[in-house]
Amino acid sequence: MKKLLIITSYLGFFLLGGLTFTYFSTSEAASITKKIEVVQDKISYYVDKVEKVPPEGQSGFIYQGTTYVPMRFVAESLGEKVTWDGKTKSVYIGDVPKFISLKDVKPIGSEEDHFFHNPSTVVISTGEKFEQSYQLGGYHGGGAVQDHTVEYLANGNYKGFETYLAPVKKLVAGSSGIGSLKIYADNKLIYDSGSIKDKVKVNVNLEGATKVKFEIVGSGLGILNPKFVQ
């Protein structure tokens, strides 16, 4: 299982001595905290041949052959600003994108989409809870929604689309998966999730697209906080 190593002192300073890191896995319900030992040594930083010295307390370190450096110091040394979104555990270097929830976008041919206009809280198979989300096979206003297709006018206004897909209940052994999502840009297929077994991140490029269409199939699939990116 691949894990993402996130340094708890990303945007502030590195704690010296016994460092604590948090590992986040996209298929686990909760984070795992694990103390590790690192090698601390003097690290010199150069940007375009000019030496840059980090503030006191922001020393880098080496762990299992990989050198970790203070992100804010490095980014700002390159002339970029750094923004940390604690809610989504995201680091932005440079401009922060603008997100537009799918519920706030008018679909082609209607004032609102009967599925995406009414988000709710969805609990997926790992026990994680997501707001502003949707469940195929769950009840949305008039009844249970299963297979669903909707198209939006983009006119080149969106850089991309982001969401997570996940089963809302544990799959039985040997299952081939549950539900799937296809995304079309100007009638060309640009993403096909296939049958979903674990939580997966969806991040597609929509630059230059005039129309975007979503085809969702199956019951028990969670579509988690879907949004366009400007």
mmCIF file of C-alpha atoms in Angstrom, residues 17 40 55 62 92-94 103 116 126 129 143 168 174 178 184 186 192 222:
data_model
loop_
_atom_site.group_PDB
_atom_site.id
_atom_site.type_symbol
_atom_site.label_atom_id
_atom_site.label_comp_id
_atom_site.label_asym_id
_atom_site.label_seq_id
_atom_site.Cartn_x
_atom_site.Cartn_y
_atom_site.Cartn_z
ATOM 1 C CA GLY A 17 15.315 15.623 17.943
ATOM 2 C CA GLN A 40 20.488 15.826 10.631
ATOM 3 C CA PRO A 55 15.795 30.719 9.166
ATOM 4 C CA ILE A 62 17.778 12.950 5.526
ATOM 5 C CA TYR A 92 -0.243 25.196 -2.968
ATOM 6 C CA ILE A 93 2.901 26.747 -4.416
ATOM 7 C CA GLY A 94 2.084 29.923 -6.353
ATOM 8 C CA LYS A 103 -23.980 21.694 -7.326
ATOM 9 C CA PHE A 116 -25.844 16.913 -8.178
ATOM 10 C CA THR A 126 -13.248 2.998 5.250
ATOM 11 C CA LYS A 129 -17.094 10.957 6.211
ATOM 12 C CA GLY A 143 -35.895 8.568 -5.146
ATOM 13 C CA VAL A 168 -19.767 3.288 0.254
ATOM 14 C CA GLY A 174 -13.374 -11.489 -5.102
ATOM 15 C CA ILE A 178 -18.569 -1.167 -7.754
ATOM 16 C CA TYR A 184 -15.931 13.377 -21.811
ATOM 17 C CA ASP A 186 -16.221 17.799 -26.311
ATOM 18 C CA ASP A 192 -12.577 6.128 -17.322
ATOM 19 C CA GLY A 222 -19.613 7.576 -3.614
#
